[in-house]
Amino acid sequence: MNHNASRPRGSHVRQSWRIAIAGTAAGFAGVVGLSGTAAAEPLAPQPSLPSPATVTQTVTVIPQAAPAVPGPSQPVGPATVPASGPGVLPAAVPPGTAAGLGTTTTTATAPAAAPRPVSVPLSPNPSGTIRDYLASRNVAMEPQVPTNFSALNIVLPRPTGWTQVPDPNVPDAFAVIADRVGGDGLYTSNAQVVVYKLVGDFDAREAIRHGFTDSQQLTAWRATGGSIAEVNGVPTSIIEGTYRENNMTLNTSRRHIIATSGTDRYLVSLSVTTAESQSVAAADAVDAIVNGFRVAAPAPAPAAAPAPAGRIPPTAPLNAATVPVSLGGASGLGPVFSPVSGLP
């Protein structure tokens, strides 16, 4: 009895262990299965965020790819570049592909630079002055006065403190301005303009080659610089230096210009002189006069455009037209250097 009764209990125990082992194995398999499933199946997709790696790759790689050619239905131009996805920079267009796609090039055209004066150097001729040469050619020198003079536009800058003065010591003076504020009380810095109409036949280039001689004939002359050239077709001589007068050393800058107005020719001469002791104090004023002095023929008046049919042209205001006045200008202007006021 006892032996027979123990068998079912052993069987029951073994059966219970089998169930326990089987359950444990199933549980282990379930854990492994879940782990495998978790590794193989990602979580719900998250929206991608831009990252530095993506940006760097886009900039580096996309410009090397072949550019997409727009389809027939797309307009050719900058608008045909496909939009990039989120977090990606637009692809850079390689140089040279814009023309192939028909886009407008973005190369900016630099503004045309102002033409530089064409200067043709001429060699000095010390055999005589310009006046000597013209006399040898029987050319008459007719002195001009500023009243009603319209053959040339002459600009003579007038520094602050300088005023127009009558100077009987300047033969045939066209205009004389002098520094009435500065100076050492012994010599007054001044600028003189003389204009002659030249009547007769002569070679203007040969005449200007004598432009140094009158300065070189001054007492104790020492040149500090100078040039003789045909500047934009205008014969011009400029010389600078020092000389002695009345026991004083003077600095001077002298210029001769042979200007043409229509069929007439004129000799325009400028001299700016200061005492050597005042050369530093008067430097700015002298530079303003020398660099701002201009001589030019008046520009031809532009032809008036025809008024449209059936319309009455508007009446121009009284101050619309500005006519250059030789050696003229308004007084009391703000800039330091203003043109010389109207001459008597």
mmCIF file of C-alpha atoms in Angstrom:
data_model
loop_
_atom_site.group_PDB
_atom_site.id
_atom_site.type_symbol
_atom_site.label_atom_id
_atom_site.label_comp_id
_atom_site.label_asym_id
_atom_site.label_seq_id
_atom_site.Cartn_x
_atom_site.Cartn_y
_atom_site.Cartn_z
ATOM 1 C CA MET A 1 0.000 0.000 0.000
ATOM 2 C CA ASN A 2 2.621 2.464 1.064
ATOM 3 C CA HIS A 3 4.830 1.603 -1.873
ATOM 4 C CA ASN A 4 1.991 1.927 -4.305
ATOM 5 C CA ALA A 5 0.854 5.163 -2.731
ATOM 6 C CA SER A 6 4.334 6.771 -3.023
ATOM 7 C CA ARG A 7 4.540 6.482 -6.773
ATOM 8 C CA PRO A 8 1.807 8.895 -7.590
ATOM 9 C CA ARG A 9 3.403 11.427 -5.197
ATOM 10 C CA GLY A 10 6.846 11.112 -6.895
ATOM 11 C CA SER A 11 5.180 11.437 -10.215
ATOM 12 C CA HIS A 12 3.410 14.475 -8.947
ATOM 13 C CA VAL A 13 6.648 16.021 -7.710
ATOM 14 C CA ARG A 14 8.434 15.354 -10.979
ATOM 15 C CA GLN A 15 5.503 16.680 -12.861
ATOM 16 C CA SER A 16 5.553 19.824 -10.730
ATOM 17 C CA TRP A 17 9.282 20.336 -11.439
ATOM 18 C CA ARG A 18 8.657 19.844 -15.117
ATOM 19 C CA ILE A 19 5.957 22.484 -14.971
ATOM 20 C CA ALA A 20 8.230 24.815 -12.989
ATOM 21 C CA ILE A 21 11.156 24.279 -15.351
ATOM 22 C CA ALA A 22 8.930 24.672 -18.359
ATOM 23 C CA GLY A 23 7.502 27.859 -16.911
ATOM 24 C CA THR A 24 10.967 29.185 -16.168
ATOM 25 C CA ALA A 25 12.130 28.360 -19.666
ATOM 26 C CA ALA A 26 9.080 29.984 -21.146
ATOM 27 C CA GLY A 27 9.665 33.069 -19.039
ATOM 28 C CA PHE A 28 13.315 33.249 -20.101
ATOM 29 C CA ALA A 29 12.316 32.804 -23.697
ATOM 30 C CA GLY A 30 9.762 35.558 -23.257
ATOM 31 C CA VAL A 31 12.413 37.906 -21.878
ATOM 32 C CA VAL A 32 14.783 37.101 -24.706
ATOM 33 C CA GLY A 33 11.976 37.505 -27.189
ATOM 34 C CA LEU A 34 11.048 40.907 -25.784
ATOM 35 C CA SER A 35 14.633 41.965 -25.806
ATOM 36 C CA GLY A 36 14.973 40.920 -29.419
ATOM 37 C CA THR A 37 11.798 42.682 -30.330
ATOM 38 C CA ALA A 38 12.906 45.876 -28.599
ATOM 39 C CA ALA A 39 16.178 45.837 -30.508
ATOM 40 C CA ALA A 40 14.569 45.144 -33.862
ATOM 41 C CA GLU A 41 11.574 47.489 -33.662
ATOM 42 C CA PRO A 42 12.368 51.238 -32.968
ATOM 43 C CA LEU A 43 10.111 53.431 -30.974
ATOM 44 C CA ALA A 44 7.632 55.706 -32.662
ATOM 45 C CA PRO A 45 9.552 57.959 -35.119
ATOM 46 C CA GLN A 46 10.424 61.378 -33.697
ATOM 47 C CA PRO A 47 10.650 64.518 -35.856
ATOM 48 C CA SER A 48 14.231 65.020 -37.036
ATOM 49 C CA LEU A 49 16.073 68.045 -35.708
ATOM 50 C CA PRO A 50 18.793 69.941 -37.533
ATOM 51 C CA SER A 51 22.257 69.081 -36.379
ATOM 52 C CA PRO A 52 25.671 70.454 -37.152
ATOM 53 C CA ALA A 53 26.623 67.219 -38.869
ATOM 54 C CA THR A 54 23.738 67.568 -41.344
ATOM 55 C CA VAL A 55 24.539 71.180 -42.111
ATOM 56 C CA THR A 56 28.195 70.436 -42.690
ATOM 57 C CA GLN A 57 27.411 67.526 -44.940
ATOM 58 C CA THR A 58 24.942 69.574 -46.964
ATOM 59 C CA VAL A 59 27.395 72.375 -47.572
ATOM 60 C CA THR A 60 30.166 69.987 -48.470
ATOM 61 C CA VAL A 61 28.353 67.444 -50.604
ATOM 62 C CA ILE A 62 25.492 69.157 -52.401
ATOM 63 C CA PRO A 63 27.566 71.723 -54.287
ATOM 64 C CA GLN A 64 29.469 68.791 -55.835
ATOM 65 C CA ALA A 65 26.325 67.097 -57.092
ATOM 66 C CA ALA A 66 25.064 67.664 -60.622
ATOM 67 C CA PRO A 67 22.586 70.562 -60.683
ATOM 68 C CA ALA A 68 19.000 69.692 -61.379
ATOM 69 C CA VAL A 69 17.712 70.970 -64.721
ATOM 70 C CA PRO A 70 14.231 72.510 -64.396
ATOM 71 C CA GLY A 71 11.437 70.808 -66.252
ATOM 72 C CA PRO A 72 9.605 72.409 -69.145
ATOM 73 C CA SER A 73 6.751 73.513 -66.897
ATOM 74 C CA GLN A 74 9.065 75.377 -64.532
ATOM 75 C CA PRO A 75 10.125 78.934 -65.250
ATOM 76 C CA VAL A 76 13.829 79.229 -65.841
ATOM 77 C CA GLY A 77 15.474 81.445 -63.266
ATOM 78 C CA PRO A 78 16.406 81.656 -59.628
ATOM 79 C CA ALA A 79 12.925 80.493 -58.549
ATOM 80 C CA THR A 80 13.519 77.013 -60.023
ATOM 81 C CA VAL A 81 15.948 75.983 -57.283
ATOM 82 C CA PRO A 82 14.144 73.176 -55.357
ATOM 83 C CA ALA A 83 13.385 73.923 -51.728
ATOM 84 C CA SER A 84 15.388 71.974 -49.166
ATOM 85 C CA GLY A 85 13.847 69.947 -46.384
ATOM 86 C CA PRO A 86 13.761 71.009 -42.750
ATOM 87 C CA GLY A 87 17.142 71.338 -41.150
ATOM 88 C CA VAL A 88 19.003 71.409 -44.488
ATOM 89 C CA LEU A 89 20.580 74.497 -46.011
ATOM 90 C CA PRO A 90 19.706 75.242 -49.646
ATOM 91 C CA ALA A 91 22.250 73.879 -52.061
ATOM 92 C CA ALA A 92 24.820 76.339 -53.273
ATOM 93 C CA VAL A 93 24.884 76.827 -57.039
ATOM 94 C CA PRO A 94 28.366 76.110 -58.391
ATOM 95 C CA PRO A 95 30.068 78.919 -60.286
ATOM 96 C CA GLY A 96 29.366 78.763 -63.984
ATOM 97 C CA THR A 97 26.006 76.932 -63.715
ATOM 98 C CA ALA A 98 23.950 80.114 -63.530
ATOM 99 C CA ALA A 99 24.612 80.939 -67.166
ATOM 100 C CA GLY A 100 23.674 77.392 -68.186
ATOM 101 C CA LEU A 101 20.353 77.630 -66.356
ATOM 102 C CA GLY A 102 19.593 81.012 -67.877
ATOM 103 C CA THR A 103 19.703 82.897 -64.585
ATOM 104 C CA THR A 104 20.768 86.510 -64.411
ATOM 105 C CA THR A 105 24.386 86.854 -63.415
ATOM 106 C CA THR A 106 25.050 88.784 -60.216
ATOM 107 C CA THR A 107 28.443 90.180 -61.218
ATOM 108 C CA ALA A 108 28.317 93.898 -60.462
ATOM 109 C CA THR A 109 29.683 96.207 -63.106
ATOM 110 C CA ALA A 110 32.061 98.752 -61.600
ATOM 111 C CA PRO A 111 31.188 102.357 -62.455
ATOM 112 C CA ALA A 112 33.339 103.838 -65.152
ATOM 113 C CA ALA A 113 36.233 105.713 -63.645
ATOM 114 C CA ALA A 114 36.701 109.323 -64.568
ATOM 115 C CA PRO A 115 39.155 109.569 -67.447
ATOM 116 C CA ARG A 116 42.593 110.688 -66.438
ATOM 117 C CA PRO A 117 44.043 113.736 -68.159
ATOM 118 C CA VAL A 118 46.202 112.798 -71.120
ATOM 119 C CA SER A 119 49.516 114.588 -70.695
ATOM 120 C CA VAL A 120 52.123 114.814 -73.449
ATOM 121 C CA PRO A 121 55.418 116.148 -72.026
ATOM 122 C CA LEU A 122 57.198 118.898 -73.920
ATOM 123 C CA SER A 123 60.835 119.907 -73.574
ATOM 124 C CA PRO A 124 61.548 123.452 -72.310
ATOM 125 C CA ASN A 125 63.029 125.997 -74.691
ATOM 126 C CA PRO A 126 65.148 128.536 -72.756
ATOM 127 C CA SER A 127 65.856 130.753 -75.767
ATOM 128 C CA GLY A 128 63.251 133.329 -74.717
ATOM 129 C CA THR A 129 59.950 133.966 -72.960
ATOM 130 C CA ILE A 130 56.498 133.279 -74.367
ATOM 131 C CA ARG A 131 56.178 136.990 -75.075
ATOM 132 C CA ASP A 132 59.474 136.904 -76.975
ATOM 133 C CA TYR A 133 58.330 133.969 -79.080
ATOM 134 C CA LEU A 134 54.969 135.575 -79.905
ATOM 135 C CA ALA A 135 56.676 138.822 -80.850
ATOM 136 C CA SER A 136 58.951 136.920 -83.216
ATOM 137 C CA ARG A 137 55.838 135.539 -84.888
ATOM 138 C CA ASN A 138 54.168 138.975 -85.086
ATOM 139 C CA VAL A 139 51.367 137.827 -82.800
ATOM 140 C CA ALA A 140 49.457 140.636 -81.090
ATOM 141 C CA MET A 141 48.720 140.255 -77.359
ATOM 142 C CA GLU A 142 45.435 141.996 -76.509
ATOM 143 C CA PRO A 143 44.874 142.324 -72.722
ATOM 144 C CA GLN A 144 41.426 141.284 -71.533
ATOM 145 C CA VAL A 145 39.315 142.633 -68.670
ATOM 146 C CA PRO A 146 36.713 140.661 -66.712
ATOM 147 C CA THR A 147 33.840 142.975 -67.604
ATOM 148 C CA ASN A 148 31.662 141.217 -70.215
ATOM 149 C CA PHE A 149 34.384 138.605 -70.765
ATOM 150 C CA SER A 150 32.708 135.355 -71.816
ATOM 151 C CA ALA A 151 35.235 133.615 -74.031
ATOM 152 C CA LEU A 152 36.521 131.432 -71.173
ATOM 153 C CA ASN A 153 35.320 130.219 -67.806
ATOM 154 C CA ILE A 154 38.072 131.094 -65.325
ATOM 155 C CA VAL A 155 37.786 129.833 -61.743
ATOM 156 C CA LEU A 156 40.050 131.506 -59.185
ATOM 157 C CA PRO A 157 39.449 130.165 -55.645
ATOM 158 C CA ARG A 158 39.541 132.801 -52.920
ATOM 159 C CA PRO A 159 40.609 131.577 -49.465
ATOM 160 C CA THR A 160 39.118 133.027 -46.312
ATOM 161 C CA GLY A 161 40.744 136.349 -45.494
ATOM 162 C CA TRP A 162 41.753 136.985 -49.101
ATOM 163 C CA THR A 163 40.037 139.837 -50.934
ATOM 164 C CA GLN A 164 40.085 141.245 -54.435
ATOM 165 C CA VAL A 165 42.284 144.299 -54.717
ATOM 166 C CA PRO A 166 43.256 146.718 -57.491
ATOM 167 C CA ASP A 167 46.996 146.464 -58.034
ATOM 168 C CA PRO A 168 48.618 149.027 -60.321
ATOM 169 C CA ASN A 169 51.876 147.121 -60.008
ATOM 170 C CA VAL A 170 50.467 144.285 -62.160
ATOM 171 C CA PRO A 171 50.415 145.325 -65.824
ATOM 172 C CA ASP A 172 47.229 144.297 -67.651
ATOM 173 C CA ALA A 173 45.824 142.633 -64.515
ATOM 174 C CA PHE A 174 42.675 140.599 -65.072
ATOM 175 C CA ALA A 175 42.200 139.833 -61.361
ATOM 176 C CA VAL A 176 44.305 140.220 -58.211
ATOM 177 C CA ILE A 177 43.449 138.812 -54.774
ATOM 178 C CA ALA A 178 45.533 139.276 -51.627
ATOM 179 C CA ASP A 179 45.651 138.064 -48.028
ATOM 180 C CA ARG A 180 44.446 140.983 -45.905
ATOM 181 C CA VAL A 181 44.437 139.026 -42.627
ATOM 182 C CA GLY A 182 47.731 137.149 -42.451
ATOM 183 C CA GLY A 183 51.202 138.167 -43.456
ATOM 184 C CA ASP A 184 54.194 139.580 -41.633
ATOM 185 C CA GLY A 185 53.545 143.229 -42.422
ATOM 186 C CA LEU A 186 56.371 143.336 -44.955
ATOM 187 C CA TYR A 187 54.920 141.367 -47.864
ATOM 188 C CA THR A 188 51.315 140.522 -48.666
ATOM 189 C CA SER A 189 50.607 137.096 -50.146
ATOM 190 C CA ASN A 190 48.773 137.494 -53.448
ATOM 191 C CA ALA A 191 47.526 135.774 -56.594
ATOM 192 C CA GLN A 192 47.456 137.461 -60.005
ATOM 193 C CA VAL A 193 45.667 136.480 -63.217
ATOM 194 C CA VAL A 194 46.476 138.014 -66.609
ATOM 195 C CA VAL A 195 44.604 137.148 -69.822
ATOM 196 C CA TYR A 196 45.666 138.031 -73.377
ATOM 197 C CA LYS A 197 43.885 137.321 -76.613
ATOM 198 C CA LEU A 198 46.479 136.144 -79.134
ATOM 199 C CA VAL A 199 45.890 137.433 -82.654
ATOM 200 C CA GLY A 200 48.102 135.899 -85.301
ATOM 201 C CA ASP A 201 49.496 132.607 -86.506
ATOM 202 C CA PHE A 202 51.766 130.632 -84.186
ATOM 203 C CA ASP A 203 52.458 127.134 -82.863
ATOM 204 C CA ALA A 204 50.890 126.851 -79.408
ATOM 205 C CA ARG A 205 53.047 123.871 -78.450
ATOM 206 C CA GLU A 206 56.205 125.724 -79.392
ATOM 207 C CA ALA A 207 55.028 128.833 -77.533
ATOM 208 C CA ILE A 208 54.409 126.980 -74.266
ATOM 209 C CA ARG A 209 57.909 125.493 -74.374
ATOM 210 C CA HIS A 210 59.108 128.983 -73.399
ATOM 211 C CA GLY A 211 56.934 128.966 -70.259
ATOM 212 C CA PHE A 212 59.819 128.626 -67.771
ATOM 213 C CA THR A 213 61.993 131.448 -69.010
ATOM 214 C CA ASP A 214 60.252 134.453 -67.432
ATOM 215 C CA SER A 215 60.563 132.830 -63.982
ATOM 216 C CA GLN A 216 64.147 131.773 -64.582
ATOM 217 C CA GLN A 217 65.033 135.411 -65.268
ATOM 218 C CA LEU A 218 64.051 136.475 -61.733
ATOM 219 C CA THR A 219 66.824 137.466 -59.318
ATOM 220 C CA ALA A 220 68.460 134.515 -57.514
ATOM 221 C CA TRP A 221 65.919 132.101 -58.991
ATOM 222 C CA ARG A 222 65.927 128.567 -57.568
ATOM 223 C CA ALA A 223 63.434 126.111 -59.039
ATOM 224 C CA THR A 224 61.739 123.551 -56.802
ATOM 225 C CA GLY A 225 59.587 121.887 -59.468
ATOM 226 C CA GLY A 226 57.919 122.317 -62.815
ATOM 227 C CA SER A 227 56.489 120.696 -65.926
ATOM 228 C CA ILE A 228 55.634 121.604 -69.496
ATOM 229 C CA ALA A 229 53.070 119.444 -71.258
ATOM 230 C CA GLU A 230 50.024 119.361 -73.458
ATOM 231 C CA VAL A 231 47.260 118.329 -71.043
ATOM 232 C CA ASN A 232 44.144 117.096 -72.838
ATOM 233 C CA GLY A 233 45.244 119.112 -75.834
ATOM 234 C CA VAL A 234 45.849 122.315 -73.822
ATOM 235 C CA PRO A 235 49.487 123.533 -73.743
ATOM 236 C CA THR A 236 50.367 124.196 -70.090
ATOM 237 C CA SER A 237 53.499 125.123 -68.161
ATOM 238 C CA ILE A 238 53.875 125.123 -64.366
ATOM 239 C CA ILE A 239 56.992 126.130 -62.461
ATOM 240 C CA GLU A 240 57.611 126.692 -58.745
ATOM 241 C CA GLY A 241 60.585 128.096 -56.882
ATOM 242 C CA THR A 242 62.052 130.996 -54.919
ATOM 243 C CA TYR A 243 63.626 134.317 -55.862
ATOM 244 C CA ARG A 244 64.848 137.502 -54.208
ATOM 245 C CA GLU A 245 63.079 140.870 -54.254
ATOM 246 C CA ASN A 246 63.658 143.910 -52.001
ATOM 247 C CA ASN A 247 65.943 141.906 -49.727
ATOM 248 C CA MET A 248 63.238 139.271 -49.225
ATOM 249 C CA THR A 249 63.033 135.665 -50.353
ATOM 250 C CA LEU A 250 59.692 134.931 -52.008
ATOM 251 C CA ASN A 251 58.030 131.649 -52.896
ATOM 252 C CA THR A 252 56.087 131.592 -56.145
ATOM 253 C CA SER A 253 54.051 129.223 -58.317
ATOM 254 C CA ARG A 254 53.527 130.323 -61.916
ATOM 255 C CA ARG A 255 51.375 128.819 -64.639
ATOM 256 C CA HIS A 256 50.796 129.616 -68.313
ATOM 257 C CA ILE A 257 47.893 128.132 -70.291
ATOM 258 C CA ILE A 258 47.145 128.617 -73.987
ATOM 259 C CA ALA A 259 43.392 128.043 -74.171
ATOM 260 C CA THR A 260 41.182 127.891 -77.252
ATOM 261 C CA SER A 261 37.662 129.282 -77.454
ATOM 262 C CA GLY A 262 36.064 128.790 -80.839
ATOM 263 C CA THR A 263 38.594 130.071 -83.356
ATOM 264 C CA ASP A 264 40.351 132.355 -80.854
ATOM 265 C CA ARG A 265 43.298 131.571 -78.607
ATOM 266 C CA TYR A 266 44.143 133.104 -75.256
ATOM 267 C CA LEU A 267 47.180 133.151 -72.983
ATOM 268 C CA VAL A 268 46.061 132.836 -69.343
ATOM 269 C CA SER A 269 48.762 133.303 -66.690
ATOM 270 C CA LEU A 270 48.505 132.734 -62.924
ATOM 271 C CA SER A 271 51.133 133.601 -60.323
ATOM 272 C CA VAL A 272 50.763 132.952 -56.579
ATOM 273 C CA THR A 273 53.471 134.503 -54.396
ATOM 274 C CA THR A 274 54.139 134.534 -50.644
ATOM 275 C CA ALA A 275 57.031 135.555 -48.415
ATOM 276 C CA GLU A 276 59.244 132.616 -47.495
ATOM 277 C CA SER A 277 58.685 133.431 -43.820
ATOM 278 C CA GLN A 278 54.931 132.924 -44.370
ATOM 279 C CA SER A 279 55.153 129.816 -46.537
ATOM 280 C CA VAL A 280 53.935 127.485 -43.777
ATOM 281 C CA ALA A 281 51.113 129.726 -42.566
ATOM 282 C CA ALA A 282 49.907 130.377 -46.132
ATOM 283 C CA ALA A 283 50.382 126.809 -47.389
ATOM 284 C CA ASP A 284 46.695 125.809 -47.275
ATOM 285 C CA ALA A 285 45.571 128.981 -49.021
ATOM 286 C CA VAL A 286 48.221 128.655 -51.718
ATOM 287 C CA ASP A 287 47.364 124.989 -52.323
ATOM 288 C CA ALA A 288 43.678 125.858 -52.629
ATOM 289 C CA ILE A 289 44.389 128.490 -55.264
ATOM 290 C CA VAL A 290 46.933 126.483 -57.242
ATOM 291 C CA ASN A 291 44.929 123.241 -57.234
ATOM 292 C CA GLY A 292 41.531 124.870 -57.722
ATOM 293 C CA PHE A 293 42.442 127.214 -60.571
ATOM 294 C CA ARG A 294 40.535 126.233 -63.735
ATOM 295 C CA VAL A 295 40.373 127.536 -67.292
ATOM 296 C CA ALA A 296 37.930 126.093 -69.816
ATOM 297 C CA ALA A 297 35.901 127.109 -72.821
ATOM 298 C CA PRO A 298 32.179 127.480 -72.094
ATOM 299 C CA ALA A 299 30.212 124.328 -72.795
ATOM 300 C CA PRO A 300 27.745 124.631 -75.676
ATOM 301 C CA ALA A 301 24.157 125.097 -74.585
ATOM 302 C CA PRO A 302 22.189 121.831 -74.919
ATOM 303 C CA ALA A 303 19.486 121.793 -77.566
ATOM 304 C CA ALA A 304 16.001 122.112 -76.116
ATOM 305 C CA ALA A 305 13.911 118.956 -76.477
ATOM 306 C CA PRO A 306 10.769 119.456 -78.584
ATOM 307 C CA ALA A 307 7.591 119.702 -76.536
ATOM 308 C CA PRO A 308 5.061 116.859 -77.010
ATOM 309 C CA ALA A 309 2.247 117.705 -79.403
ATOM 310 C CA GLY A 310 -0.808 119.130 -77.717
ATOM 311 C CA ARG A 311 1.016 119.977 -74.492
ATOM 312 C CA ILE A 312 2.218 123.344 -73.274
ATOM 313 C CA PRO A 313 5.787 123.135 -71.991
ATOM 314 C CA PRO A 314 6.068 124.067 -68.302
ATOM 315 C CA THR A 315 7.548 127.410 -67.438
ATOM 316 C CA ALA A 316 10.938 127.083 -65.769
ATOM 317 C CA PRO A 317 11.373 128.830 -62.421
ATOM 318 C CA LEU A 318 13.474 131.951 -62.409
ATOM 319 C CA ASN A 319 16.380 130.295 -60.633
ATOM 320 C CA ALA A 320 16.412 127.085 -62.668
ATOM 321 C CA ALA A 321 19.155 128.099 -65.082
ATOM 322 C CA THR A 322 22.604 128.807 -63.722
ATOM 323 C CA VAL A 323 24.985 130.677 -65.989
ATOM 324 C CA PRO A 324 28.680 130.472 -65.038
ATOM 325 C CA VAL A 325 30.039 133.924 -64.354
ATOM 326 C CA SER A 326 33.728 134.407 -64.949
ATOM 327 C CA LEU A 327 35.465 134.830 -61.612
ATOM 328 C CA GLY A 328 32.073 135.235 -59.952
ATOM 329 C CA GLY A 329 30.348 133.713 -56.951
ATOM 330 C CA ALA A 330 28.114 134.349 -53.980
ATOM 331 C CA SER A 331 29.560 135.805 -50.827
ATOM 332 C CA GLY A 332 29.139 134.499 -47.301
ATOM 333 C CA LEU A 333 29.208 130.807 -48.236
ATOM 334 C CA GLY A 334 30.010 128.140 -45.684
ATOM 335 C CA PRO A 335 33.024 126.431 -47.313
ATOM 336 C CA VAL A 336 36.425 127.717 -46.405
ATOM 337 C CA PHE A 337 37.270 128.410 -50.037
ATOM 338 C CA SER A 338 34.749 130.256 -52.171
ATOM 339 C CA PRO A 339 35.023 131.628 -55.713
ATOM 340 C CA VAL A 340 36.051 135.207 -56.228
ATOM 341 C CA SER A 341 33.128 137.610 -56.211
ATOM 342 C CA GLY A 342 32.186 139.617 -59.294
ATOM 343 C CA LEU A 343 34.874 141.915 -60.497
ATOM 344 C CA PRO A 344 34.224 145.637 -61.078
#
